[in-house]
mmCIF file of C-alpha atoms in Angstrom:
data_model
loop_
_atom_site.group_PDB
_atom_site.id
_atom_site.type_symbol
_atom_site.label_atom_id
_atom_site.label_comp_id
_atom_site.label_asym_id
_atom_site.label_seq_id
_atom_site.Cartn_x
_atom_site.Cartn_y
_atom_site.Cartn_z
ATOM 1 C CA UNK D 29 12.368 13.216 3.348
ATOM 2 C CA UNK D 30 11.060 10.821 0.533
ATOM 3 C CA UNK D 31 14.100 9.581 -1.540
ATOM 4 C CA UNK D 32 15.037 6.822 -3.721
ATOM 5 C CA UNK D 33 18.199 4.974 -3.923
ATOM 6 C CA UNK D 34 19.226 6.364 -7.126
ATOM 7 C CA UNK D 35 18.761 9.545 -8.933
ATOM 8 C CA UNK D 36 15.784 9.379 -11.164
ATOM 9 C CA UNK D 37 16.123 10.169 -14.893
ATOM 10 C CA UNK D 38 13.465 12.529 -16.084
ATOM 11 C CA UNK D 39 11.966 10.957 -19.087
ATOM 12 C CA UNK D 40 8.908 13.149 -18.804
ATOM 13 C CA UNK D 41 7.115 15.086 -22.119
ATOM 14 C CA UNK D 42 3.617 16.610 -22.598
ATOM 15 C CA UNK D 43 1.512 16.638 -25.607
ATOM 16 C CA UNK D 44 -2.337 17.939 -26.295
ATOM 17 C CA UNK D 45 -4.908 15.529 -27.723
ATOM 18 C CA UNK D 46 -7.923 16.631 -29.122
ATOM 19 C CA UNK D 47 -11.376 15.897 -27.288
ATOM 20 C CA UNK D 48 -14.781 17.438 -26.814
ATOM 21 C CA UNK D 49 -14.448 21.245 -26.572
ATOM 22 C CA UNK D 50 -10.738 21.687 -27.017
ATOM 23 C CA UNK D 51 -7.473 19.704 -26.169
ATOM 24 C CA UNK D 52 -6.472 17.523 -23.235
ATOM 25 C CA UNK D 53 -3.051 17.956 -21.749
ATOM 26 C CA UNK D 54 -1.207 14.724 -21.561
ATOM 27 C CA UNK D 55 2.006 13.735 -19.897
ATOM 28 C CA UNK D 56 4.050 10.628 -20.809
ATOM 29 C CA UNK D 57 7.272 9.121 -19.573
ATOM 30 C CA UNK D 58 9.136 7.083 -22.008
ATOM 31 C CA UNK D 59 10.565 3.805 -21.044
ATOM 32 C CA UNK D 60 14.316 4.065 -19.806
ATOM 33 C CA UNK D 61 15.196 1.617 -22.524
ATOM 34 C CA UNK D 62 13.983 3.880 -25.209
ATOM 35 C CA UNK D 63 17.742 4.999 -26.171
ATOM 36 C CA UNK D 64 19.227 1.544 -26.400
ATOM 37 C CA UNK D 65 16.355 -1.248 -27.081
ATOM 38 C CA UNK D 66 13.574 0.731 -28.066
ATOM 39 C CA UNK D 67 10.077 0.804 -26.593
ATOM 40 C CA UNK D 68 8.083 -1.365 -28.876
ATOM 41 C CA UNK D 69 7.539 -4.249 -26.291
ATOM 42 C CA UNK D 70 7.456 -1.997 -23.279
ATOM 43 C CA UNK D 71 4.485 -2.308 -20.896
ATOM 44 C CA UNK D 72 2.035 0.487 -21.526
ATOM 45 C CA UNK D 73 0.360 2.100 -18.303
ATOM 46 C CA UNK D 74 -2.618 4.396 -18.803
ATOM 47 C CA UNK D 75 -2.748 6.202 -15.206
ATOM 48 C CA UNK D 76 -5.658 8.307 -14.195
ATOM 49 C CA UNK D 77 -5.237 10.873 -11.000
ATOM 50 C CA UNK D 78 -7.496 11.820 -8.084
ATOM 51 C CA UNK D 79 -10.293 14.264 -7.787
ATOM 52 C CA UNK D 80 -8.065 17.499 -7.418
ATOM 53 C CA UNK D 81 -5.096 16.037 -8.891
ATOM 54 C CA UNK D 82 -3.263 16.322 -12.223
ATOM 55 C CA UNK D 83 -1.051 13.951 -14.227
ATOM 56 C CA UNK D 84 2.409 14.778 -12.451
ATOM 57 C CA UNK D 85 1.096 12.833 -9.639
ATOM 58 C CA UNK D 86 2.340 9.918 -11.478
ATOM 59 C CA UNK D 87 6.073 11.003 -11.475
ATOM 60 C CA UNK D 88 6.770 8.807 -8.472
ATOM 61 C CA UNK D 89 5.397 5.871 -10.282
ATOM 62 C CA UNK D 90 7.499 6.772 -13.342
ATOM 63 C CA UNK D 91 10.459 6.525 -11.306
ATOM 64 C CA UNK D 92 9.513 3.192 -9.702
ATOM 65 C CA UNK D 93 8.599 1.502 -12.856
ATOM 66 C CA UNK D 94 11.208 2.898 -15.507
ATOM 67 C CA UNK D 95 10.471 -0.023 -18.093
ATOM 68 C CA UNK D 96 6.976 1.086 -18.858
ATOM 69 C CA UNK D 97 5.537 3.725 -21.005
ATOM 70 C CA UNK D 98 3.362 5.732 -18.413
ATOM 71 C CA UNK D 99 0.418 7.762 -20.201
ATOM 72 C CA UNK D 100 -1.535 10.093 -17.999
ATOM 73 C CA UNK D 101 -4.012 12.916 -18.926
ATOM 74 C CA UNK D 102 -4.995 16.084 -16.711
ATOM 75 C CA UNK D 103 -8.562 15.021 -16.794
ATOM 76 C CA UNK D 104 -11.284 17.451 -17.803
ATOM 77 C CA UNK D 105 -11.499 20.447 -15.352
ATOM 78 C CA UNK D 106 -8.029 20.060 -13.893
ATOM 79 C CA UNK D 107 -4.443 20.950 -14.625
ATOM 80 C CA UNK D 108 -3.842 22.289 -18.028
ATOM 81 C CA UNK D 109 -7.264 20.563 -19.136
ATOM 82 C CA UNK D 110 -8.979 22.984 -16.644
ATOM 83 C CA UNK D 111 -10.220 25.195 -19.545
ATOM 84 C CA UNK D 112 -12.181 22.277 -21.150
ATOM 85 C CA UNK D 113 -16.121 22.820 -20.870
ATOM 86 C CA UNK D 114 -18.835 20.857 -19.272
ATOM 87 C CA UNK D 115 -20.834 18.863 -19.152
ATOM 88 C CA UNK D 116 -18.426 17.069 -16.454
ATOM 89 C CA UNK D 117 -18.571 13.771 -14.543
ATOM 90 C CA UNK D 118 -17.433 10.275 -14.930
ATOM 91 C CA UNK D 119 -18.997 9.352 -18.218
ATOM 92 C CA UNK D 120 -17.373 12.625 -19.624
ATOM 93 C CA UNK D 121 -13.802 11.384 -18.195
ATOM 94 C CA UNK D 122 -14.379 7.926 -19.901
ATOM 95 C CA UNK D 123 -15.088 9.541 -23.230
ATOM 96 C CA UNK D 124 -12.038 11.549 -22.804
ATOM 97 C CA UNK D 125 -9.758 8.977 -21.811
ATOM 98 C CA UNK D 126 -10.774 6.783 -24.758
ATOM 99 C CA UNK D 127 -10.137 9.753 -27.226
ATOM 100 C CA UNK D 128 -6.511 9.682 -25.645
ATOM 101 C CA UNK D 129 -6.222 5.951 -25.943
ATOM 102 C CA UNK D 130 -7.291 6.283 -29.684
ATOM 103 C CA UNK D 131 -5.169 9.179 -30.529
ATOM 104 C CA UNK D 132 -2.143 7.372 -29.231
ATOM 105 C CA UNK D 133 -3.068 4.077 -30.424
ATOM 106 C CA UNK D 134 -2.805 2.279 -27.135
ATOM 107 C CA UNK D 135 -3.177 -1.571 -26.768
ATOM 108 C CA UNK D 136 -2.427 -3.892 -24.213
ATOM 109 C CA UNK D 137 -2.833 -1.252 -21.348
ATOM 110 C CA UNK D 138 -2.428 -1.649 -17.647
ATOM 111 C CA UNK D 139 -4.898 0.814 -16.483
ATOM 112 C CA UNK D 140 -4.247 2.409 -13.072
ATOM 113 C CA UNK D 141 -6.611 4.761 -11.271
ATOM 114 C CA UNK D 142 -6.246 6.907 -8.171
ATOM 115 C CA UNK D 143 -9.178 7.922 -6.191
ATOM 116 C CA UNK D 144 -11.437 9.551 -8.769
ATOM 117 C CA UNK D 145 -9.294 7.984 -11.499
ATOM 118 C CA UNK D 146 -10.444 4.442 -10.198
ATOM 119 C CA UNK D 147 -13.905 5.127 -10.705
ATOM 120 C CA UNK D 148 -13.022 6.401 -14.281
ATOM 121 C CA UNK D 149 -10.784 3.428 -14.811
ATOM 122 C CA UNK D 150 -13.715 1.099 -14.243
ATOM 123 C CA UNK D 151 -15.696 2.789 -16.844
ATOM 124 C CA UNK D 152 -12.844 2.556 -19.339
ATOM 125 C CA UNK D 153 -12.386 -0.868 -18.823
ATOM 126 C CA UNK D 154 -15.972 -1.699 -19.208
ATOM 127 C CA UNK D 155 -16.000 0.223 -22.368
ATOM 128 C CA UNK D 156 -13.042 -1.300 -23.999
ATOM 129 C CA UNK D 157 -12.009 -4.697 -22.574
ATOM 130 C CA UNK D 158 -9.976 -5.672 -25.502
ATOM 131 C CA UNK D 159 -7.601 -2.988 -24.719
ATOM 132 C CA UNK D 160 -7.110 -3.761 -21.232
ATOM 133 C CA UNK D 161 -4.434 -6.227 -19.766
ATOM 134 C CA UNK D 162 -5.308 -5.290 -16.117
ATOM 135 C CA UNK D 163 -6.887 -2.882 -13.904
ATOM 136 C CA UNK D 164 -5.397 -1.595 -10.858
ATOM 137 C CA UNK D 165 -7.645 0.603 -8.421
ATOM 138 C CA UNK D 166 -5.706 2.681 -6.048
ATOM 139 C CA UNK D 167 -7.654 3.607 -3.039
ATOM 140 C CA UNK D 168 -10.825 4.213 -5.051
ATOM 141 C CA UNK D 169 -13.372 2.656 -7.097
ATOM 142 C CA UNK D 170 -15.809 1.597 -4.043
ATOM 143 C CA UNK D 171 -18.761 3.847 -3.455
ATOM 144 C CA UNK D 172 -18.384 6.416 -0.676
ATOM 145 C CA UNK D 173 -20.865 6.019 1.948
ATOM 146 C CA UNK D 174 -22.359 9.602 2.918
ATOM 147 C CA UNK D 175 -25.506 11.043 3.917
ATOM 148 C CA UNK D 176 -27.663 11.955 1.024
ATOM 149 C CA UNK D 177 -28.254 15.377 2.320
ATOM 150 C CA UNK D 178 -24.587 16.112 2.927
ATOM 151 C CA UNK D 179 -24.034 19.821 1.176
ATOM 152 C CA UNK D 180 -21.642 19.514 -1.721
ATOM 153 C CA UNK D 181 -18.993 21.843 -0.088
ATOM 154 C CA UNK D 182 -18.916 19.540 2.806
ATOM 155 C CA UNK D 183 -18.656 16.391 0.507
ATOM 156 C CA UNK D 184 -15.719 18.171 -1.393
ATOM 157 C CA UNK D 185 -14.126 18.626 2.126
ATOM 158 C CA UNK D 186 -14.653 14.985 2.843
ATOM 159 C CA UNK D 187 -13.275 13.578 -0.430
ATOM 160 C CA UNK D 188 -10.547 16.065 -0.996
ATOM 161 C CA UNK D 189 -9.346 16.250 2.678
ATOM 162 C CA UNK D 190 -9.777 20.212 2.728
ATOM 163 C CA UNK D 191 -12.278 22.482 2.705
ATOM 164 C CA UNK D 192 -14.018 23.497 -0.721
ATOM 165 C CA UNK D 193 -12.781 26.990 -0.070
ATOM 166 C CA UNK D 194 -9.065 25.691 -0.570
ATOM 167 C CA UNK D 195 -9.963 24.631 -3.965
ATOM 168 C CA UNK D 196 -10.193 28.242 -5.117
ATOM 169 C CA UNK D 197 -7.897 29.531 -2.396
ATOM 170 C CA UNK D 198 -5.524 32.282 -3.535
ATOM 171 C CA UNK D 199 -1.874 32.289 -2.476
ATOM 172 C CA UNK D 200 0.429 34.989 -2.634
ATOM 173 C CA UNK D 201 3.306 32.667 -4.111
ATOM 174 C CA UNK D 202 4.068 29.450 -5.445
ATOM 175 C CA UNK D 203 6.297 29.002 -2.331
ATOM 176 C CA UNK D 204 3.326 29.641 0.037
ATOM 177 C CA UNK D 205 1.266 26.996 -1.819
ATOM 178 C CA UNK D 206 3.947 24.578 -1.435
ATOM 179 C CA UNK D 207 4.215 25.400 2.234
ATOM 180 C CA UNK D 208 0.337 24.739 2.626
ATOM 181 C CA UNK D 209 0.934 21.261 1.151
ATOM 182 C CA UNK D 210 4.171 20.606 2.943
ATOM 183 C CA UNK D 211 2.395 21.188 6.294
ATOM 184 C CA UNK D 212 -0.375 19.058 5.403
ATOM 185 C CA UNK D 213 -0.505 16.099 7.928
ATOM 186 C CA UNK D 214 -0.549 13.601 5.008
ATOM 187 C CA UNK D 215 2.533 14.962 3.300
ATOM 188 C CA UNK D 216 4.901 16.377 5.964
ATOM 189 C CA UNK D 217 6.915 13.412 6.368
ATOM 190 C CA UNK D 218 7.398 12.486 2.787
ATOM 191 C CA UNK D 219 7.839 16.001 1.255
ATOM 192 C CA UNK D 220 10.591 15.863 -1.465
ATOM 193 C CA UNK D 221 11.717 17.619 -4.701
ATOM 194 C CA UNK D 222 9.140 15.627 -6.642
ATOM 195 C CA UNK D 223 6.323 17.108 -4.199
ATOM 196 C CA UNK D 224 7.455 20.541 -4.865
ATOM 197 C CA UNK D 225 7.574 20.193 -8.359
ATOM 198 C CA UNK D 226 3.977 18.641 -8.257
ATOM 199 C CA UNK D 227 2.695 21.486 -5.899
ATOM 200 C CA UNK D 228 3.917 23.922 -8.455
ATOM 201 C CA UNK D 229 2.125 22.305 -11.397
ATOM 202 C CA UNK D 230 -1.316 22.522 -9.363
ATOM 203 C CA UNK D 231 -1.255 26.615 -9.437
ATOM 204 C CA UNK D 232 -0.927 29.083 -11.883
ATOM 205 C CA UNK D 233 -0.236 32.748 -11.797
ATOM 206 C CA UNK D 234 -3.339 35.150 -12.231
ATOM 207 C CA UNK D 235 -3.984 38.853 -12.153
ATOM 208 C CA UNK D 236 -6.514 39.628 -9.195
ATOM 209 C CA UNK D 237 -9.068 42.323 -9.014
ATOM 210 C CA UNK D 238 -6.788 44.831 -7.453
ATOM 211 C CA UNK D 239 -4.194 44.080 -10.117
ATOM 212 C CA UNK D 240 -1.902 42.242 -7.696
ATOM 213 C CA UNK D 241 -0.407 38.882 -8.967
ATOM 214 C CA UNK D 242 -1.599 35.892 -7.021
ATOM 215 C CA UNK D 243 -1.573 32.087 -7.511
ATOM 216 C CA UNK D 244 -4.678 29.774 -7.830
ATOM 217 C CA UNK D 245 -5.310 26.192 -7.896
ATOM 218 C CA UNK D 246 -5.812 25.176 -11.871
ATOM 219 C CA UNK D 247 -9.031 23.166 -11.147
ATOM 220 C CA UNK D 248 -12.661 24.031 -12.075
ATOM 221 C CA UNK D 249 -14.838 23.884 -9.096
ATOM 222 C CA UNK D 250 -17.985 22.989 -11.022
ATOM 223 C CA UNK D 251 -15.990 20.057 -12.404
ATOM 224 C CA UNK D 252 -15.059 19.121 -8.992
ATOM 225 C CA UNK D 253 -18.537 19.469 -7.389
ATOM 226 C CA UNK D 254 -20.206 17.288 -10.260
ATOM 227 C CA UNK D 255 -17.526 14.604 -9.769
ATOM 228 C CA UNK D 256 -17.647 14.648 -5.961
ATOM 229 C CA UNK D 257 -21.294 14.140 -5.991
ATOM 230 C CA UNK D 258 -21.173 10.921 -8.480
ATOM 231 C CA UNK D 259 -18.481 9.181 -6.180
ATOM 232 C CA UNK D 260 -21.302 8.502 -3.716
ATOM 233 C CA UNK D 261 -23.778 6.864 -6.257
ATOM 234 C CA UNK D 262 -23.829 3.434 -5.147
ATOM 235 C CA UNK D 263 -25.952 1.690 -7.871
ATOM 236 C CA UNK D 264 -23.864 3.092 -11.014
ATOM 237 C CA UNK D 265 -20.732 2.410 -9.035
ATOM 238 C CA UNK D 266 -21.405 -1.072 -8.042
ATOM 239 C CA UNK D 267 -22.688 -1.894 -11.834
ATOM 240 C CA UNK D 268 -19.370 -0.612 -13.082
ATOM 241 C CA UNK D 269 -17.441 -2.879 -10.784
ATOM 242 C CA UNK D 270 -19.403 -5.676 -12.066
ATOM 243 C CA UNK D 271 -19.092 -4.962 -15.601
ATOM 244 C CA UNK D 272 -15.419 -4.095 -15.393
ATOM 245 C CA UNK D 273 -13.408 -7.388 -16.731
ATOM 246 C CA UNK D 274 -11.551 -9.145 -14.232
ATOM 247 C CA UNK D 275 -9.540 -9.709 -11.932
ATOM 248 C CA UNK D 276 -9.633 -6.365 -10.636
ATOM 249 C CA UNK D 277 -6.979 -5.422 -8.207
ATOM 250 C CA UNK D 278 -7.670 -2.675 -5.314
ATOM 251 C CA UNK D 279 -4.869 -1.344 -3.376
ATOM 252 C CA UNK D 280 -6.151 0.415 -0.245
ATOM 253 C CA UNK D 281 -4.044 2.656 1.956
ATOM 254 C CA UNK D 282 -4.095 1.970 5.461
ATOM 255 C CA UNK D 283 -4.600 5.796 6.428
ATOM 256 C CA UNK D 284 -6.954 8.359 5.341
ATOM 257 C CA UNK D 285 -6.664 11.860 3.713
ATOM 258 C CA UNK D 286 -5.388 13.343 7.161
ATOM 259 C CA UNK D 287 -3.091 10.342 7.840
ATOM 260 C CA UNK D 288 -5.471 8.838 10.567
ATOM 261 C CA UNK D 289 -6.353 5.323 10.955
ATOM 262 C CA UNK D 290 -8.469 3.655 9.372
ATOM 263 C CA UNK D 291 -8.344 4.271 5.570
ATOM 264 C CA UNK D 292 -11.002 5.933 3.464
ATOM 265 C CA UNK D 293 -12.957 2.592 3.099
ATOM 266 C CA UNK D 294 -14.558 0.998 6.362
ATOM 267 C CA UNK D 295 -13.953 -2.770 6.746
ATOM 268 C CA UNK D 296 -17.570 -3.526 6.334
ATOM 269 C CA UNK D 297 -17.718 -1.773 2.997
ATOM 270 C CA UNK D 298 -14.768 -3.594 1.797
ATOM 271 C CA UNK D 299 -16.380 -6.844 2.961
ATOM 272 C CA UNK D 300 -19.640 -6.108 1.418
ATOM 273 C CA UNK D 301 -18.067 -5.121 -2.020
ATOM 274 C CA UNK D 302 -15.928 -8.411 -2.083
ATOM 275 C CA UNK D 303 -18.987 -10.615 -1.492
ATOM 276 C CA UNK D 304 -20.820 -8.730 -4.188
ATOM 277 C CA UNK D 305 -18.025 -8.597 -6.811
ATOM 278 C CA UNK D 306 -16.326 -11.898 -6.902
ATOM 279 C CA UNK D 307 -13.547 -10.689 -9.478
ATOM 280 C CA UNK D 308 -12.213 -8.088 -7.237
ATOM 281 C CA UNK D 309 -9.034 -8.643 -5.274
ATOM 282 C CA UNK D 310 -7.923 -6.179 -2.208
ATOM 283 C CA UNK D 311 -4.577 -5.544 -0.898
ATOM 284 C CA UNK D 312 -3.692 -3.056 1.799
ATOM 285 C CA UNK D 313 -0.497 -1.022 1.553
ATOM 286 C CA UNK D 314 0.917 -0.305 4.919
ATOM 287 C CA UNK D 315 2.321 2.953 6.231
ATOM 288 C CA UNK D 316 0.670 4.908 3.405
ATOM 289 C CA UNK D 317 -2.129 7.258 3.164
ATOM 290 C CA UNK D 318 -4.698 8.276 0.579
ATOM 291 C CA UNK D 319 -2.091 10.910 -0.938
ATOM 292 C CA UNK D 320 0.958 8.857 -0.281
ATOM 293 C CA UNK D 321 0.036 5.739 -1.714
ATOM 294 C CA UNK D 322 0.772 7.448 -4.964
ATOM 295 C CA UNK D 323 2.718 10.548 -3.986
ATOM 296 C CA UNK D 324 5.770 8.710 -2.228
ATOM 297 C CA UNK D 325 8.608 6.116 -3.066
ATOM 298 C CA UNK D 326 6.912 3.779 -0.773
ATOM 299 C CA UNK D 327 3.223 3.932 -2.429
ATOM 300 C CA UNK D 328 4.517 4.155 -5.958
ATOM 301 C CA UNK D 329 7.002 1.240 -5.496
ATOM 302 C CA UNK D 330 4.049 -0.968 -4.058
ATOM 303 C CA UNK D 331 2.019 -0.051 -7.304
ATOM 304 C CA UNK D 332 4.907 -0.876 -9.435
ATOM 305 C CA UNK D 333 5.463 -4.193 -7.818
ATOM 306 C CA UNK D 334 1.880 -5.269 -8.099
ATOM 307 C CA UNK D 335 1.811 -3.936 -11.784
ATOM 308 C CA UNK D 336 4.849 -6.087 -12.355
ATOM 309 C CA UNK D 337 3.169 -9.221 -10.575
ATOM 310 C CA UNK D 338 0.088 -8.943 -12.715
ATOM 311 C CA UNK D 339 2.009 -8.645 -15.891
ATOM 312 C CA UNK D 340 4.165 -11.565 -15.319
ATOM 313 C CA UNK D 341 0.920 -13.497 -14.446
ATOM 314 C CA UNK D 342 -0.329 -12.689 -17.683
ATOM 315 C CA UNK D 343 2.506 -14.189 -19.522
ATOM 316 C CA UNK D 344 2.342 -17.496 -17.700
#
């Protein structure tokens, strides 16, 4: 069971921010010091989730970094931003995140991106370097090496760790959806109340064609298809890595989406990228996989530690 040493205080609220085509759901965790000392000097974290995730994936980090104001949107096509229209893709996400930052008047931001969010973070940092204090990429941001002929459905399975059919799969209840993820090899050993809350957020109740009630993931399959294909585009991704202000920190998980060793990036890919992008620092987080580097106390505490170290280095 994934537990922390003390009972976390829920400081979470949500708001809707106007973006192209509608409104984007944005979650925010206020600093723990809000009631006593105020939050004017609190560090600001702008956190961007994974390909098929949503903003609640950052609840673990909020527990481990209580002194920070954490702002995390449901990216276009996901969560309660699922109804936002196309076109989709990383450039669309970059524009949306900049809209959120402007609406909330964010400055001196620590930008964190997990998986897909890391690719988006690179573009945001390049577009608005004056807003960024540091960039932390979490098991993402390097191009994925895949065959060009790979079918999109197979690519989704490779990147999401589950068949594309599971993105649109209907569940009989929220409990059955929870059980599906609780049995996933990446999450089984760290399942917690936070995990249940997050799993419940990822599905919504709908009426099926036979008038029965079913629960479906609140994610747009077209958005996932478009984003997935862009993650393997090496030229554009390497350009973004070079253009993003440094130093960049990449935290890699020791295990992949199925909890197998090695992680999602082959050592050769890491070696080539570090040789090509001199301002990229890479640190491995042990005993976590692509999911639990964010969705566990161990992973979130590692991210929090590196964020604090980066902020301290900026002050010196």
